Amino acid sequence: MVYRGKEKLSVEIKLSDGQENSFIPSYSSLDQIQGHVALTAHTDTKISQVFITFEGVVKTYVEKMASSSPTSGRSEAFQCFLRLVQPMEDVAFPDAGVLKADETYTFPFTFAVPEKLLPQNCDHGRNNDAVHQAHLQPPPTLGDPLTAAWGKSLMDDMSPTMAIVSYAIRARIINGKKSNGKLNITAEDSKKVRVVPHILEHPPLVVQDGQDDDYQLRKEKPIKKGTFKKRLGTIVMESTQPRSLRLPPPRTEKPCPVTTSATINLRFDPAQPDAQPPRLGSLVTKLKIATFFASKPMEDIPSRSSDFHYSSTKGIYVETLTLSTLCMASAQWEKHNSPDSPPRRDTAHSMPSNSNPNIPTASSSYKHKLPYYTTHILVPIILPGKDDSAGSGKKVFVPTFHSCLLSRIYVLDISLSCHTPDPSITDPSLHLKLPIQISAEGSADARPSISEDEAQAIARREAGDFAWHPRSVAPPSPGYTEQAQFPSFAPPTPDDMEMTTAEAQSPEPMEAGMASDIRRSSGNVRAHADVAPPDYSVHTFSRSSVSSSTG
């Protein structure tokens, strides 16, 4: 893209890192962005500075709804969380700062996508340190339809227009300052790039039953013979958070399908000894994509979607994709005979009555001494690709992330239907809502940029200069042990015993001078004990010095 200023100055940003012909240049953490800025003036043009930066910004807005009118304005937020400046050498500037007509001047640049942001990028209030660490992770490109690409096709990243994360290389040509003191920008240009940072899989979420409506790891459902008939029993559906869906590096030409799996454990507790488990129906798997956005920094990681409804400073946008529909009619139930008295366990290590983690705990209506039935279902989870024939094939996924103004999370919705003996009633169904993460791999050839001294230190360590050496466990030498004096613990000598006896028989009180001599003697003993041995040094740190050094 070329922009011409008032003085007919042409500015163009060109890449030279192998993505010159890419539809949308894509990068991951530690990838280098290399290229140059070409300047061509149609007339002799004077310039004073050339600014080349790599910037990342977040833009959000929330519509304020009111009962008196359809809308009453909006609250907006803008954050420039990343700005890397390319240093310029004096030899790159033309003589006297004048660009000659019809000549092209090039200014090279090299940027590296950072793994972490600076701590001052998240300086707002937070409920815990985990929020701060999550907000220092660079967010992926989101919400810009021109950069939501896969190869040479424009894709939909399922983000609303109220939330945008964009990265760009910007070049500004400066010629002095204006009368108001601001820089006089003669011309400028920008080139958008797509960034998908390397994001690892985080530990599973802790979901509390009955206190979180967005997630549900266990569900119980009574099964009846008919509308006005007795209950057959209770079916229990249970699962855990599956492993993350791991995205390939953004520049992968032929990526493999992104897959994972979830295990569904089922249990049927009959109400009568002769009751049989129901026949399973269809299993539908859906992926819920939730984008949380706010016009002021979020103090916690979003966990409840209800907190973002009907708010003037934050909102939520949700889309749902159907991943698969499977028939479970061939699933086989396994019968278990319940023991009369389950084994007793220690309270500190309380566990279900069965030791098999794949067997759910009994339902609330389970009658002991009755048998129960179990079965297990392995559910494949596959993200739709760009060649998917369904409508979801035009979707592109970004990893799970949390920033100061934006968050993206995913929820796996699994629905299982059961067939009852009476076909006249509606088949009951059970729903689970499992948290699931989408992580992202980094480029295989990405390496952190280090200085020459660091490279030499690494080379010496690899060469064995810092190999382990045997250490001595011999007793310390007499030079260290003979300096310590502890007269208060030494056994008394005969002279000391005689003096002690004489003092005990003397009715006169101890003189003040003698007491001061004893105190001075004790002080000398302590001083000798604190003296460091040869070749050692003692450092005393005050609280203020420690604070200043760590700050």
PDB file of N, CA, C and O in Angstrom, residues 439-470:
ATOM      1  N   SER A 439      -5.106 -24.274  22.131  1.00  0.00           N
ATOM      2  CA  SER A 439      -3.730 -23.781  22.241  1.00  0.00           C
ATOM      3  C   SER A 439      -3.134 -23.638  20.842  1.00  0.00           C
ATOM      4  O   SER A 439      -3.746 -24.025  19.843  1.00  0.00           O
ATOM      5  N   ALA A 440      -1.941 -23.091  20.768  1.00  0.00           N
ATOM      6  CA  ALA A 440      -1.307 -22.836  19.477  1.00  0.00           C
ATOM      7  C   ALA A 440       0.178 -23.159  19.572  1.00  0.00           C
ATOM      8  O   ALA A 440       0.843 -22.795  20.545  1.00  0.00           O
ATOM      9  N   GLU A 441       0.668 -23.831  18.548  1.00  0.00           N
ATOM     10  CA  GLU A 441       2.087 -24.132  18.463  1.00  0.00           C
ATOM     11  C   GLU A 441       2.844 -22.950  17.869  1.00  0.00           C
ATOM     12  O   GLU A 441       2.301 -22.171  17.090  1.00  0.00           O
ATOM     13  N   GLY A 442       4.109 -22.841  18.249  1.00  0.00           N
ATOM     14  CA  GLY A 442       4.970 -21.824  17.678  1.00  0.00           C
ATOM     15  C   GLY A 442       5.733 -22.362  16.477  1.00  0.00           C
ATOM     16  O   GLY A 442       5.717 -23.568  16.186  1.00  0.00           O
ATOM     17  N   SER A 443       6.381 -21.482  15.758  1.00  0.00           N
ATOM     18  CA  SER A 443       7.170 -21.894  14.597  1.00  0.00           C
ATOM     19  C   SER A 443       8.344 -22.751  15.042  1.00  0.00           C
ATOM     20  O   SER A 443       8.971 -22.484  16.073  1.00  0.00           O
ATOM     21  N   ALA A 444       8.642 -23.774  14.245  1.00  0.00           N
ATOM     22  CA  ALA A 444       9.710 -24.703  14.618  1.00  0.00           C
ATOM     23  C   ALA A 444      11.081 -24.043  14.565  1.00  0.00           C
ATOM     24  O   ALA A 444      11.982 -24.401  15.329  1.00  0.00           O
ATOM     25  N   ASP A 445      11.274 -23.076  13.668  1.00  0.00           N
ATOM     26  CA  ASP A 445      12.578 -22.429  13.529  1.00  0.00           C
ATOM     27  C   ASP A 445      12.687 -21.129  14.310  1.00  0.00           C
ATOM     28  O   ASP A 445      13.658 -20.385  14.140  1.00  0.00           O
ATOM     29  N   ALA A 446      11.708 -20.831  15.163  1.00  0.00           N
ATOM     30  CA  ALA A 446      11.755 -19.585  15.948  1.00  0.00           C
ATOM     31  C   ALA A 446      12.737 -19.743  17.089  1.00  0.00           C
ATOM     32  O   ALA A 446      12.712 -20.740  17.815  1.00  0.00           O
ATOM     33  N   ARG A 447      13.609 -18.792  17.250  1.00  0.00           N
ATOM     34  CA  ARG A 447      14.605 -18.796  18.310  1.00  0.00           C
ATOM     35  C   ARG A 447      14.653 -17.426  18.953  1.00  0.00           C
ATOM     36  O   ARG A 447      14.532 -16.401  18.272  1.00  0.00           O
ATOM     37  N   PRO A 448      14.838 -17.356  20.259  1.00  0.00           N
ATOM     38  CA  PRO A 448      14.957 -16.043  20.903  1.00  0.00           C
ATOM     39  C   PRO A 448      16.245 -15.356  20.497  1.00  0.00           C
ATOM     40  O   PRO A 448      17.299 -15.993  20.358  1.00  0.00           O
ATOM     41  N   SER A 449      16.160 -14.069  20.269  1.00  0.00           N
ATOM     42  CA  SER A 449      17.350 -13.298  19.919  1.00  0.00           C
ATOM     43  C   SER A 449      18.137 -12.989  21.185  1.00  0.00           C
ATOM     44  O   SER A 449      17.608 -12.449  22.146  1.00  0.00           O
ATOM     45  N   ILE A 450      19.428 -13.344  21.181  1.00  0.00           N
ATOM     46  CA  ILE A 450      20.280 -13.159  22.347  1.00  0.00           C
ATOM     47  C   ILE A 450      21.505 -12.368  21.933  1.00  0.00           C
ATOM     48  O   ILE A 450      21.856 -12.275  20.747  1.00  0.00           O
ATOM     49  N   SER A 451      22.154 -11.797  22.924  1.00  0.00           N
ATOM     50  CA  SER A 451      23.348 -11.010  22.665  1.00  0.00           C
ATOM     51  C   SER A 451      24.553 -11.918  22.450  1.00  0.00           C
ATOM     52  O   SER A 451      24.504 -13.140  22.667  1.00  0.00           O
ATOM     53  N   GLU A 452      25.666 -11.317  22.035  1.00  0.00           N
ATOM     54  CA  GLU A 452      26.887 -12.091  21.796  1.00  0.00           C
ATOM     55  C   GLU A 452      27.430 -12.685  23.091  1.00  0.00           C
ATOM     56  O   GLU A 452      27.908 -13.829  23.111  1.00  0.00           O
ATOM     57  N   ASP A 453      27.351 -11.925  24.199  1.00  0.00           N
ATOM     58  CA  ASP A 453      27.828 -12.450  25.484  1.00  0.00           C
ATOM     59  C   ASP A 453      26.992 -13.647  25.932  1.00  0.00           C
ATOM     60  O   ASP A 453      27.531 -14.637  26.447  1.00  0.00           O
ATOM     61  N   GLU A 454      25.676 -13.565  25.732  1.00  0.00           N
ATOM     62  CA  GLU A 454      24.832 -14.697  26.103  1.00  0.00           C
ATOM     63  C   GLU A 454      25.127 -15.915  25.243  1.00  0.00           C
ATOM     64  O   GLU A 454      25.125 -17.049  25.723  1.00  0.00           O
ATOM     65  N   ALA A 455      25.386 -15.689  23.958  1.00  0.00           N
ATOM     66  CA  ALA A 455      25.721 -16.814  23.079  1.00  0.00           C
ATOM     67  C   ALA A 455      27.021 -17.476  23.513  1.00  0.00           C
ATOM     68  O   ALA A 455      27.144 -18.709  23.489  1.00  0.00           O
ATOM     69  N   GLN A 456      28.007 -16.684  23.913  1.00  0.00           N
ATOM     70  CA  GLN A 456      29.262 -17.261  24.370  1.00  0.00           C
ATOM     71  C   GLN A 456      29.075 -18.033  25.672  1.00  0.00           C
ATOM     72  O   GLN A 456      29.678 -19.091  25.864  1.00  0.00           O
ATOM     73  N   ALA A 457      28.244 -17.503  26.576  1.00  0.00           N
ATOM     74  CA  ALA A 457      28.001 -18.216  27.828  1.00  0.00           C
ATOM     75  C   ALA A 457      27.319 -19.559  27.576  1.00  0.00           C
ATOM     76  O   ALA A 457      27.641 -20.567  28.202  1.00  0.00           O
ATOM     77  N   ILE A 458      26.370 -19.581  26.627  1.00  0.00           N
ATOM     78  CA  ILE A 458      25.714 -20.837  26.289  1.00  0.00           C
ATOM     79  C   ILE A 458      26.703 -21.804  25.669  1.00  0.00           C
ATOM     80  O   ILE A 458      26.688 -23.015  25.967  1.00  0.00           O
ATOM     81  N   ALA A 459      27.584 -21.296  24.812  1.00  0.00           N
ATOM     82  CA  ALA A 459      28.576 -22.176  24.190  1.00  0.00           C
ATOM     83  C   ALA A 459      29.525 -22.765  25.225  1.00  0.00           C
ATOM     84  O   ALA A 459      29.895 -23.946  25.147  1.00  0.00           O
ATOM     85  N   ARG A 460      29.950 -21.962  26.201  1.00  0.00           N
ATOM     86  CA  ARG A 460      30.838 -22.486  27.245  1.00  0.00           C
ATOM     87  C   ARG A 460      30.128 -23.541  28.091  1.00  0.00           C
ATOM     88  O   ARG A 460      30.726 -24.545  28.463  1.00  0.00           O
ATOM     89  N   ARG A 461      28.857 -23.297  28.391  1.00  0.00           N
ATOM     90  CA  ARG A 461      28.127 -24.278  29.175  1.00  0.00           C
ATOM     91  C   ARG A 461      27.965 -25.586  28.415  1.00  0.00           C
ATOM     92  O   ARG A 461      28.104 -26.671  28.976  1.00  0.00           O
ATOM     93  N   GLU A 462      27.671 -25.485  27.114  1.00  0.00           N
ATOM     94  CA  GLU A 462      27.534 -26.702  26.323  1.00  0.00           C
ATOM     95  C   GLU A 462      28.857 -27.419  26.138  1.00  0.00           C
ATOM     96  O   GLU A 462      28.898 -28.637  25.949  1.00  0.00           O
ATOM     97  N   ALA A 463      29.969 -26.667  26.165  1.00  0.00           N
ATOM     98  CA  ALA A 463      31.280 -27.286  26.010  1.00  0.00           C
ATOM     99  C   ALA A 463      31.761 -27.969  27.272  1.00  0.00           C
ATOM    100  O   ALA A 463      32.777 -28.660  27.257  1.00  0.00           O
ATOM    101  N   GLY A 464      31.084 -27.761  28.362  1.00  0.00           N
ATOM    102  CA  GLY A 464      31.441 -28.453  29.596  1.00  0.00           C
ATOM    103  C   GLY A 464      32.218 -27.626  30.574  1.00  0.00           C
ATOM    104  O   GLY A 464      32.773 -28.170  31.541  1.00  0.00           O
ATOM    105  N   ASP A 465      32.304 -26.299  30.350  1.00  0.00           N
ATOM    106  CA  ASP A 465      33.043 -25.455  31.296  1.00  0.00           C
ATOM    107  C   ASP A 465      32.356 -25.418  32.652  1.00  0.00           C
ATOM    108  O   ASP A 465      32.991 -25.161  33.673  1.00  0.00           O
ATOM    109  N   PHE A 466      31.044 -25.641  32.666  1.00  0.00           N
ATOM    110  CA  PHE A 466      30.307 -25.586  33.919  1.00  0.00           C
ATOM    111  C   PHE A 466      29.865 -26.987  34.343  1.00  0.00           C
ATOM    112  O   PHE A 466      28.784 -27.171  34.861  1.00  0.00           O
ATOM    113  N   ALA A 467      30.710 -27.973  34.069  1.00  0.00           N
ATOM    114  CA  ALA A 467      30.381 -29.339  34.461  1.00  0.00           C
ATOM    115  C   ALA A 467      30.430 -29.467  35.978  1.00  0.00           C
ATOM    116  O   ALA A 467      31.080 -28.681  36.680  1.00  0.00           O
ATOM    117  N   TRP A 468      29.754 -30.481  36.479  1.00  0.00           N
ATOM    118  CA  TRP A 468      29.725 -30.692  37.920  1.00  0.00           C
ATOM    119  C   TRP A 468      31.098 -31.127  38.409  1.00  0.00           C
ATOM    120  O   TRP A 468      31.766 -31.953  37.805  1.00  0.00           O
ATOM    121  N   HIS A 469      31.526 -30.555  39.520  1.00  0.00           N
ATOM    122  CA  HIS A 469      32.794 -30.905  40.146  1.00  0.00           C
ATOM    123  C   HIS A 469      32.519 -31.541  41.496  1.00  0.00           C
ATOM    124  O   HIS A 469      31.570 -31.150  42.191  1.00  0.00           O
ATOM    125  N   PRO A 470      33.324 -32.535  41.898  1.00  0.00           N
ATOM    126  CA  PRO A 470      33.107 -33.152  43.224  1.00  0.00           C
ATOM    127  C   PRO A 470      33.364 -32.142  44.331  1.00  0.00           C
ATOM    128  O   PRO A 470      34.308 -31.352  44.274  1.00  0.00           O
TER     129      PRO A 470
END
